[in-house]
């Protein structure tokens, strides 16, 4: 939480007015903290995890790849040297938040989340405020309607919740590529995204030193980190989809789970039988994970190994509390392909997989459509809730038109606001560079702020009791010409300040 | 219309594929035309107006102010010297498109509009296409469900239609202020807005030489020009609202009507009895016109003279075919004030005024709310249709949150897309400088392109048969990696091209 200090004073106490707002920046947003990136941020959850007594320190890394990278002295200069030498793993039972929620246990993570969601609203709203309780959080997590992504190997993470009874969250994608491969710049992008309000960050790296880059990002991240293990697995087999094996993939899951990734996108719902539906499409398969798995299935004439091994995948995830975000490998890549048989077929399979994951106490999100015209958005939300049993919906956009490359943060924020109002729990940001190139730091910021707008607009529309208070504080400051308060209350004070033209006559200011 | 030439060829004819799209840029978008700004654009409608035989050339200007400016030799260097020395005025009967529509007459303007709205879709869609006919345009205009803003003194204007059975339109505001007062830069902004897709432009100038600036803008505008005559009237009385008189206002109406302004925003719905409702508001009256008229009513303890003289106003407008856009002087300026008694009270009065205007054959639009959270947008649209008898709704935003100054083009495009899908006919753009300063050329472009997105997304969602074709062409080009076609099909080819990173690997390109 962050407290915004206003220039007005409380009439009774004479104290300055303040407004508490949800904040994702952790120690990076705390003036009293200095973060040494080579040491990472403080492991807030360390004691909580230890106290549960359900995990043990391993004697070393369990993945072949992790060990191989560790032994490679040529990587020493790239390596994050952290004190916590060995990862943890479950002893015996699942260690997921869902498992505990179902046992009736309120974890410290659930308590933290409840406090965080409430944003000290009792101070603003008084007795009329119905706070979110830790018990309610527990109940939502137990029912699968919400998830708390919190890998036991990511103790630096400040717990947060994704579910439609809570504030709408946003994710920012970062990651190097074969053409841009600099660890420092990816860590910097991650912190930049968090600083501006990303609730989670996905590392989609495909370039050099993916393993080491991820370690640096995780150790410096107060927000959950997601990944698509398939991308790294593909790099390990030289980029040839047909050379992928369950063994390479499995080792990658363990490697990343032991580093502390909080949720994995897994394209297990793309079955062979759905592939022919994509032949009728205008833009085929546009999801990278989807196209990799479709190539593999076609080359081997076999069912998707992520589907056939899904139970084993879940058992690995349950031992670290990695959430699964079921990837929509068949999401439409154009308005033309929206809501077609391929997309909805996969969605039904995702529902089947949701039940399997839940049976192993693994937390689940469902990834949703990319390109969908406005009049077809509601159907997506309804189908997701029905077929996936109210699991949180995590959407890309939807982009409501395809004719505005360079402005797809806007085409997607329009659809994102609408689907979040209808019940999507997390929105994946889109930057202005979508479809055109890789986002730089400025694009990351534009994407994050744009999606904070979409999420916040939905929070207001959904009637979240606290969301509108910041708008009210802003409006009051605007009406009273308190410019500094307006900047401080803005999602992006820097831009508001830079745009403000001090030469404005009073009257023009009042055009609101 | 503009034809986009693609790099693919028709399989049968071998001719290059093309796509016709709606275009507002007139001669400024025509490579075969050179516009001499000192002569203005060609008066396309001149012969049509002449042929109707319902108007006459006046022997001089009818407004005192117009004559006074003309006599002032010190303004000679600022003056647009056009061949058309004297304005036209109706002889006897009203000369409005609505009048003719009601007589069963299809004017050349209606025919032009029908052709334009169809975008040569018969070429793309073949026999399944149900074209918009001139008769349908006539019917919509006769019923007041659509307007064709087309002042007989603005023959340079390419006719366009605003109504919910047609493509959603957007307006761009420009105008100098007491701190920025350069005719050339306002004309340049106007052409810039038109070039990027503004369907109408409102000149909201409040600085020096408003009369001369407007003349330059009009003579160089192929799109309808709107204005708020009250702003200029206020300048004429030294900026003091209480010094406004009906006589000064009336003279301003005539002055601007004879210059060729196509629609006037008139805040006639703000009645004295609604003012007390605003005392309960967080942000009072934020409409500039609204606050001027509320001050006048309060100072004089009299009813709004725009209301009491509304019939006379309509008679003036009918003689030139100036449309009336009933200004929402009591629109909410914050989420807190949305959909309150002040706003909806005024809306009911606007309905009463709509009937009066229609009884005099004056074309009417209703201006709509600025700040409204998503869940309250539908009520606005429903109330407007009900109380204003299906007159076209022309909305500012709505802005769906107040906490993002610097990004209000986005907060308003979200609400704008939604209300346009629900039936709003024209969206007033908002630029990134909203609430912060005056827009420059770049802001104008960003505002226009953002609102083209909102309008287009709504056209798709409303099922306009042609809207989706451009998306399909883009998606196909994207799938086939035809980059140049993608740029040419984009709403903003320059930005798309600039953002495109030629170093992208193929795989990353496919993440759509």
mmCIF file of N, CA and C in Angstrom, chain A residues 212-274:
data_model
loop_
_atom_site.group_PDB
_atom_site.id
_atom_site.type_symbol
_atom_site.label_atom_id
_atom_site.label_comp_id
_atom_site.label_asym_id
_atom_site.label_seq_id
_atom_site.Cartn_x
_atom_site.Cartn_y
_atom_site.Cartn_z
ATOM 1 N N UNK A 212 19.648 -17.617 -16.208
ATOM 2 C CA UNK A 212 20.267 -16.611 -15.327
ATOM 3 C C UNK A 212 19.440 -15.321 -15.295
ATOM 4 N N UNK A 213 18.888 -14.939 -16.454
ATOM 5 C CA UNK A 213 18.046 -13.738 -16.493
ATOM 6 C C UNK A 213 16.874 -13.900 -15.534
ATOM 7 N N UNK A 214 16.248 -15.068 -15.585
ATOM 8 C CA UNK A 214 15.089 -15.324 -14.736
ATOM 9 C C UNK A 214 15.447 -15.238 -13.264
ATOM 10 N N UNK A 215 16.620 -15.762 -12.904
ATOM 11 C CA UNK A 215 17.046 -15.726 -11.504
ATOM 12 C C UNK A 215 17.156 -14.280 -11.016
ATOM 13 N N UNK A 216 17.760 -13.442 -11.814
ATOM 14 C CA UNK A 216 17.896 -12.023 -11.443
ATOM 15 C C UNK A 216 16.523 -11.367 -11.311
ATOM 16 N N UNK A 217 15.652 -11.677 -12.247
ATOM 17 C CA UNK A 217 14.307 -11.068 -12.209
ATOM 18 C C UNK A 217 13.571 -11.508 -10.942
ATOM 19 N N UNK A 218 13.612 -12.816 -10.662
ATOM 20 C CA UNK A 218 12.888 -13.347 -9.495
ATOM 21 C C UNK A 218 13.410 -12.774 -8.188
ATOM 22 N N UNK A 219 14.715 -12.761 -8.050
ATOM 23 C CA UNK A 219 15.283 -12.308 -6.771
ATOM 24 C C UNK A 219 15.022 -10.828 -6.521
ATOM 25 N N UNK A 220 14.670 -10.112 -7.591
ATOM 26 C CA UNK A 220 14.389 -8.683 -7.447
ATOM 27 C C UNK A 220 12.921 -8.358 -7.687
ATOM 28 N N UNK A 221 12.072 -9.369 -7.525
ATOM 29 C CA UNK A 221 10.661 -9.107 -7.806
ATOM 30 C C UNK A 221 9.752 -9.267 -6.589
ATOM 31 N N UNK A 222 9.100 -8.181 -6.168
ATOM 32 C CA UNK A 222 8.080 -8.274 -5.115
ATOM 33 C C UNK A 222 6.715 -8.693 -5.663
ATOM 34 N N UNK A 223 6.636 -8.966 -6.947
ATOM 35 C CA UNK A 223 5.361 -9.438 -7.517
ATOM 36 C C UNK A 223 5.564 -10.836 -8.083
ATOM 37 N N UNK A 224 4.473 -11.595 -8.216
ATOM 38 C CA UNK A 224 4.591 -12.932 -8.801
ATOM 39 C C UNK A 224 5.159 -12.858 -10.220
ATOM 40 N N UNK A 225 5.975 -13.844 -10.538
ATOM 41 C CA UNK A 225 6.545 -13.952 -11.883
ATOM 42 C C UNK A 225 5.912 -15.161 -12.578
ATOM 43 N N UNK A 226 5.476 -14.928 -13.808
ATOM 44 C CA UNK A 226 4.961 -16.031 -14.610
ATOM 45 C C UNK A 226 5.925 -16.333 -15.744
ATOM 46 N N UNK A 227 5.783 -17.516 -16.326
ATOM 47 C CA UNK A 227 6.611 -17.855 -17.489
ATOM 48 C C UNK A 227 5.871 -18.852 -18.365
ATOM 49 N N UNK A 228 6.432 -19.070 -19.553
ATOM 50 C CA UNK A 228 5.931 -20.103 -20.456
ATOM 51 C C UNK A 228 7.076 -21.100 -20.621
ATOM 52 N N UNK A 229 7.101 -22.146 -19.790
ATOM 53 C CA UNK A 229 8.253 -23.066 -19.813
ATOM 54 C C UNK A 229 8.525 -23.636 -21.212
ATOM 55 N N UNK A 230 7.472 -23.734 -22.002
ATOM 56 C CA UNK A 230 7.639 -24.271 -23.350
ATOM 57 C C UNK A 230 8.646 -23.469 -24.176
ATOM 58 N N UNK A 231 8.671 -22.155 -23.971
ATOM 59 C CA UNK A 231 9.608 -21.324 -24.741
ATOM 60 C C UNK A 231 11.051 -21.748 -24.456
ATOM 61 N N UNK A 232 11.345 -21.949 -23.164
ATOM 62 C CA UNK A 232 12.726 -22.331 -22.834
ATOM 63 C C UNK A 232 13.024 -23.758 -23.294
ATOM 64 N N UNK A 233 12.024 -24.630 -23.135
ATOM 65 C CA UNK A 233 12.216 -26.018 -23.581
ATOM 66 C C UNK A 233 12.559 -26.043 -25.069
ATOM 67 N N UNK A 234 11.884 -25.188 -25.821
ATOM 68 C CA UNK A 234 12.133 -25.126 -27.263
ATOM 69 C C UNK A 234 13.565 -24.655 -27.559
ATOM 70 N N UNK A 235 14.027 -23.691 -26.787
ATOM 71 C CA UNK A 235 15.414 -23.229 -26.971
ATOM 72 C C UNK A 235 16.387 -24.382 -26.726
ATOM 73 N N UNK A 236 16.058 -25.218 -25.730
ATOM 74 C CA UNK A 236 16.955 -26.321 -25.362
ATOM 75 C C UNK A 236 17.086 -27.363 -26.478
ATOM 76 N N UNK A 237 16.069 -27.438 -27.339
ATOM 77 C CA UNK A 237 16.157 -28.403 -28.448
ATOM 78 C C UNK A 237 16.428 -27.678 -29.765
ATOM 79 N N UNK A 238 17.048 -26.522 -29.643
ATOM 80 C CA UNK A 238 17.501 -25.833 -30.848
ATOM 81 C C UNK A 238 16.399 -25.177 -31.649
ATOM 82 N N UNK A 239 15.238 -24.954 -31.002
ATOM 83 C CA UNK A 239 14.182 -24.224 -31.688
ATOM 84 C C UNK A 239 13.332 -25.081 -32.611
ATOM 85 N N UNK A 240 13.575 -26.404 -32.614
ATOM 86 C CA UNK A 240 12.768 -27.262 -33.503
ATOM 87 C C UNK A 240 11.644 -27.924 -32.716
ATOM 88 N N UNK A 241 10.414 -27.539 -33.012
ATOM 89 C CA UNK A 241 9.258 -28.009 -32.239
ATOM 90 C C UNK A 241 9.187 -29.541 -32.213
ATOM 91 N N UNK A 242 9.476 -30.167 -33.338
ATOM 92 C CA UNK A 242 9.337 -31.630 -33.382
ATOM 93 C C UNK A 242 10.355 -32.343 -32.495
ATOM 94 N N UNK A 243 11.412 -31.643 -32.122
ATOM 95 C CA UNK A 243 12.414 -32.265 -31.250
ATOM 96 C C UNK A 243 12.080 -32.153 -29.765
ATOM 97 N N UNK A 244 11.004 -31.487 -29.451
ATOM 98 C CA UNK A 244 10.594 -31.369 -28.048
ATOM 99 C C UNK A 244 10.241 -32.752 -27.494
ATOM 100 N N UNK A 245 10.599 -32.975 -26.226
ATOM 101 C CA UNK A 245 10.208 -34.222 -25.568
ATOM 102 C C UNK A 245 9.616 -33.890 -24.198
ATOM 103 N N UNK A 246 8.862 -34.796 -23.710
ATOM 104 C CA UNK A 246 8.304 -34.647 -22.357
ATOM 105 C C UNK A 246 9.435 -34.490 -21.348
ATOM 106 N N UNK A 247 10.530 -35.229 -21.548
ATOM 107 C CA UNK A 247 11.626 -35.187 -20.580
ATOM 108 C C UNK A 247 12.266 -33.792 -20.508
ATOM 109 N N UNK A 248 12.512 -33.205 -21.679
ATOM 110 C CA UNK A 248 13.094 -31.850 -21.682
ATOM 111 C C UNK A 248 12.115 -30.874 -21.019
ATOM 112 N N UNK A 249 10.848 -31.019 -21.339
ATOM 113 C CA UNK A 249 9.837 -30.111 -20.796
ATOM 114 C C UNK A 249 9.745 -30.282 -19.277
ATOM 115 N N UNK A 250 9.710 -31.533 -18.847
ATOM 116 C CA UNK A 250 9.590 -31.829 -17.423
ATOM 117 C C UNK A 250 10.761 -31.232 -16.643
ATOM 118 N N UNK A 251 11.951 -31.403 -17.177
ATOM 119 C CA UNK A 251 13.150 -30.857 -16.520
ATOM 120 C C UNK A 251 13.058 -29.323 -16.438
ATOM 121 N N UNK A 252 12.463 -28.719 -17.472
ATOM 122 C CA UNK A 252 12.312 -27.257 -17.479
ATOM 123 C C UNK A 252 11.316 -26.802 -16.411
ATOM 124 N N UNK A 253 10.241 -27.572 -16.252
ATOM 125 C CA UNK A 253 9.276 -27.244 -15.200
ATOM 126 C C UNK A 253 9.962 -27.230 -13.836
ATOM 127 N N UNK A 254 10.756 -28.281 -13.584
ATOM 128 C CA UNK A 254 11.421 -28.391 -12.279
ATOM 129 C C UNK A 254 12.456 -27.283 -12.116
ATOM 130 N N UNK A 255 13.213 -27.050 -13.170
ATOM 131 C CA UNK A 255 14.212 -25.968 -13.146
ATOM 132 C C UNK A 255 13.553 -24.645 -12.743
ATOM 133 N N UNK A 256 12.457 -24.306 -13.419
ATOM 134 C CA UNK A 256 11.823 -23.009 -13.175
ATOM 135 C C UNK A 256 11.068 -22.979 -11.842
ATOM 136 N N UNK A 257 10.462 -24.107 -11.481
ATOM 137 C CA UNK A 257 9.752 -24.174 -10.192
ATOM 138 C C UNK A 257 10.733 -23.969 -9.045
ATOM 139 N N UNK A 258 11.930 -24.522 -9.192
ATOM 140 C CA UNK A 258 12.927 -24.384 -8.114
ATOM 141 C C UNK A 258 13.550 -22.993 -8.087
ATOM 142 N N UNK A 259 13.459 -22.280 -9.192
ATOM 143 C CA UNK A 259 13.911 -20.883 -9.169
ATOM 144 C C UNK A 259 12.878 -19.987 -8.491
ATOM 145 N N UNK A 260 11.617 -20.384 -8.580
ATOM 146 C CA UNK A 260 10.585 -19.622 -7.888
ATOM 147 C C UNK A 260 9.506 -19.015 -8.762
ATOM 148 N N UNK A 261 9.399 -19.444 -10.017
ATOM 149 C CA UNK A 261 8.341 -18.906 -10.876
ATOM 150 C C UNK A 261 6.986 -19.226 -10.247
ATOM 151 N N UNK A 262 6.099 -18.248 -10.233
ATOM 152 C CA UNK A 262 4.856 -18.392 -9.484
ATOM 153 C C UNK A 262 3.704 -18.980 -10.291
ATOM 154 N N UNK A 263 3.732 -18.772 -11.589
ATOM 155 C CA UNK A 263 2.728 -19.468 -12.412
ATOM 156 C C UNK A 263 3.294 -19.749 -13.799
ATOM 157 N N UNK A 264 2.878 -20.876 -14.333
ATOM 158 C CA UNK A 264 3.302 -21.312 -15.663
ATOM 159 C C UNK A 264 2.126 -21.253 -16.629
ATOM 160 N N UNK A 265 2.360 -20.680 -17.796
ATOM 161 C CA UNK A 265 1.393 -20.843 -18.877
ATOM 162 C C UNK A 265 1.661 -22.182 -19.541
ATOM 163 N N UNK A 266 0.639 -23.016 -19.586
ATOM 164 C CA UNK A 266 0.774 -24.355 -20.157
ATOM 165 C C UNK A 266 -0.338 -24.573 -21.175
ATOM 166 N N UNK A 267 0.071 -24.856 -22.402
ATOM 167 C CA UNK A 267 -0.896 -24.968 -23.506
ATOM 168 C C UNK A 267 -1.395 -26.409 -23.637
ATOM 169 N N UNK A 268 -1.996 -26.903 -22.560
ATOM 170 C CA UNK A 268 -2.401 -28.307 -22.527
ATOM 171 C C UNK A 268 -3.778 -28.547 -23.119
ATOM 172 N N UNK A 269 -4.510 -27.478 -23.403
ATOM 173 C CA UNK A 269 -5.872 -27.636 -23.900
ATOM 174 C C UNK A 269 -5.952 -27.770 -25.416
ATOM 175 N N UNK A 270 -4.820 -27.581 -26.071
ATOM 176 C CA UNK A 270 -4.804 -27.667 -27.540
ATOM 177 C C UNK A 270 -4.713 -29.144 -27.930
ATOM 178 N N UNK A 271 -5.841 -29.715 -28.253
ATOM 179 C CA UNK A 271 -5.849 -31.125 -28.654
ATOM 180 C C UNK A 271 -5.729 -31.245 -30.174
ATOM 181 N N UNK A 272 -5.225 -32.412 -30.589
ATOM 182 C CA UNK A 272 -5.062 -32.652 -32.043
ATOM 183 C C UNK A 272 -6.349 -32.422 -32.806
ATOM 184 N N UNK A 273 -7.445 -32.847 -32.183
ATOM 185 C CA UNK A 273 -8.714 -32.773 -32.921
ATOM 186 C C UNK A 273 -9.156 -31.338 -33.230
ATOM 187 N N UNK A 274 -8.595 -30.368 -32.507
ATOM 188 C CA UNK A 274 -9.007 -28.979 -32.768
ATOM 189 C C UNK A 274 -8.214 -28.342 -33.914
#
